[in-house]
PDB file of C-alpha atoms in Angstrom:
ATOM      1  CA  MET A   1      -8.248 -36.413  17.577  1.00  0.00           C
ATOM      2  CA  ARG A   2      -5.331 -37.877  15.666  1.00  0.00           C
ATOM      3  CA  ALA A   3      -2.018 -38.325  17.449  1.00  0.00           C
ATOM      4  CA  ASP A   4      -0.110 -36.290  14.848  1.00  0.00           C
ATOM      5  CA  LEU A   5      -2.443 -33.318  15.376  1.00  0.00           C
ATOM      6  CA  MET A   6      -2.110 -33.600  19.139  1.00  0.00           C
ATOM      7  CA  GLN A   7       1.678 -33.557  18.769  1.00  0.00           C
ATOM      8  CA  TYR A   8       1.449 -30.532  16.467  1.00  0.00           C
ATOM      9  CA  PHE A   9      -0.649 -28.632  19.022  1.00  0.00           C
ATOM     10  CA  SER A  10       1.714 -29.502  21.845  1.00  0.00           C
ATOM     11  CA  GLU A  11       4.510 -27.853  19.828  1.00  0.00           C
ATOM     12  CA  ARG A  12       2.402 -24.749  19.103  1.00  0.00           C
ATOM     13  CA  PRO A  13       1.091 -23.238  22.367  1.00  0.00           C
ATOM     14  CA  ASP A  14      -0.643 -20.382  20.524  1.00  0.00           C
ATOM     15  CA  LEU A  15      -2.769 -22.857  18.543  1.00  0.00           C
ATOM     16  CA  LYS A  16      -3.417 -24.911  21.654  1.00  0.00           C
ATOM     17  CA  ARG A  17      -4.695 -21.809  23.474  1.00  0.00           C
ATOM     18  CA  TYR A  18      -7.030 -21.040  20.558  1.00  0.00           C
ATOM     19  CA  LEU A  19      -8.235 -24.632  20.418  1.00  0.00           C
ATOM     20  CA  ARG A  20      -9.162 -24.472  24.112  1.00  0.00           C
ATOM     21  CA  ALA A  21     -10.955 -21.158  23.603  1.00  0.00           C
ATOM     22  CA  GLU A  22     -12.904 -22.539  20.630  1.00  0.00           C
ATOM     23  CA  PRO A  23     -13.732 -26.210  21.372  1.00  0.00           C
ATOM     24  CA  TYR A  24     -15.735 -26.383  18.157  1.00  0.00           C
ATOM     25  CA  TRP A  25     -12.450 -27.047  16.374  1.00  0.00           C
ATOM     26  CA  TYR A  26     -11.902 -30.297  18.304  1.00  0.00           C
ATOM     27  CA  ARG A  27     -14.910 -31.798  16.549  1.00  0.00           C
ATOM     28  CA  VAL A  28     -14.061 -30.314  13.171  1.00  0.00           C
ATOM     29  CA  LEU A  29     -10.446 -31.504  13.190  1.00  0.00           C
ATOM     30  CA  ALA A  30     -11.395 -34.941  14.479  1.00  0.00           C
ATOM     31  CA  ARG A  31     -13.601 -35.405  11.427  1.00  0.00           C
ATOM     32  CA  ARG A  32     -11.711 -33.351   8.844  1.00  0.00           C
ATOM     33  CA  PRO A  33      -8.033 -32.831   9.728  1.00  0.00           C
ATOM     34  CA  GLU A  34      -7.410 -31.153   6.373  1.00  0.00           C
ATOM     35  CA  ARG A  35      -9.132 -28.051   7.783  1.00  0.00           C
ATOM     36  CA  LEU A  36      -6.108 -27.386  10.019  1.00  0.00           C
ATOM     37  CA  GLU A  37      -4.964 -24.528   7.785  1.00  0.00           C
ATOM     38  CA  GLU A  38      -8.348 -22.830   8.151  1.00  0.00           C
ATOM     39  CA  MET A  39      -8.107 -23.130  11.935  1.00  0.00           C
ATOM     40  CA  GLU A  40      -4.601 -21.638  11.869  1.00  0.00           C
ATOM     41  CA  LYS A  41      -5.895 -18.587   9.980  1.00  0.00           C
ATOM     42  CA  GLU A  42      -8.579 -18.014  12.591  1.00  0.00           C
ATOM     43  CA  ALA A  43      -6.051 -18.554  15.377  1.00  0.00           C
ATOM     44  CA  ARG A  44      -3.747 -15.895  13.907  1.00  0.00           C
ATOM     45  CA  PHE A  45      -6.642 -13.431  13.983  1.00  0.00           C
ATOM     46  CA  PHE A  46      -7.592 -14.509  17.527  1.00  0.00           C
ATOM     47  CA  ASN A  47      -4.016 -14.098  18.764  1.00  0.00           C
ATOM     48  CA  GLY A  48      -3.564 -10.750  16.985  1.00  0.00           C
ATOM     49  CA  ARG A  49      -0.903 -11.969  14.585  1.00  0.00           C
ATOM     50  CA  THR A  50      -2.309 -10.780  11.295  1.00  0.00           C
ATOM     51  CA  TRP A  51      -0.418  -8.086   9.445  1.00  0.00           C
ATOM     52  CA  PRO A  52      -3.019  -5.303   9.964  1.00  0.00           C
ATOM     53  CA  GLN A  53      -3.216  -6.078  13.689  1.00  0.00           C
ATOM     54  CA  ARG A  54       0.561  -5.874  14.055  1.00  0.00           C
ATOM     55  CA  VAL A  55       0.698  -2.569  12.168  1.00  0.00           C
ATOM     56  CA  SER A  56      -2.099  -1.190  14.341  1.00  0.00           C
ATOM     57  CA  ARG A  57      -0.255  -2.160  17.538  1.00  0.00           C
ATOM     58  CA  MET A  58       2.929  -0.567  16.230  1.00  0.00           C
ATOM     59  CA  ASN A  59       1.062   2.653  15.392  1.00  0.00           C
ATOM     60  CA  GLN A  60      -0.481   2.758  18.858  1.00  0.00           C
ATOM     61  CA  GLY A  61       2.912   2.301  20.488  1.00  0.00           C
ATOM     62  CA  LEU A  62       4.424   4.974  18.292  1.00  0.00           C
ATOM     63  CA  GLY A  63       1.574   7.363  19.080  1.00  0.00           C
ATOM     64  CA  MET A  64       2.021   6.842  22.803  1.00  0.00           C
ATOM     65  CA  THR A  65       5.771   7.464  22.483  1.00  0.00           C
ATOM     66  CA  ILE A  66       5.171  10.703  20.582  1.00  0.00           C
ATOM     67  CA  GLN A  67       2.697  11.872  23.241  1.00  0.00           C
ATOM     68  CA  LEU A  68       5.206  11.090  25.985  1.00  0.00           C
ATOM     69  CA  LEU A  69       7.926  13.036  24.173  1.00  0.00           C
ATOM     70  CA  ASN A  70       5.572  15.988  23.740  1.00  0.00           C
ATOM     71  CA  LEU A  71       4.830  15.960  27.467  1.00  0.00           C
ATOM     72  CA  LEU A  72       8.532  15.917  28.274  1.00  0.00           C
ATOM     73  CA  LYS A  73       9.222  18.901  25.990  1.00  0.00           C
ATOM     74  CA  ARG A  74       6.920  21.151  28.011  1.00  0.00           C
TER      75      ARG A  74
END
């Protein structure tokens, strides 16, 4: 893998974690480093950082808070 990509991954631990979970990307990026953006999109989904995933987590947290408040009212 190219040195600039290795440096980039060392600065981004979330991408490094995804790269270790999906070793297929080592081969892909070694041959076609321009596919880095595609890997980043998949890594955001893997790490739960897409907009719908964040909204879903927020809704779950809010729902749990409402349930807790309802239990405390009784």
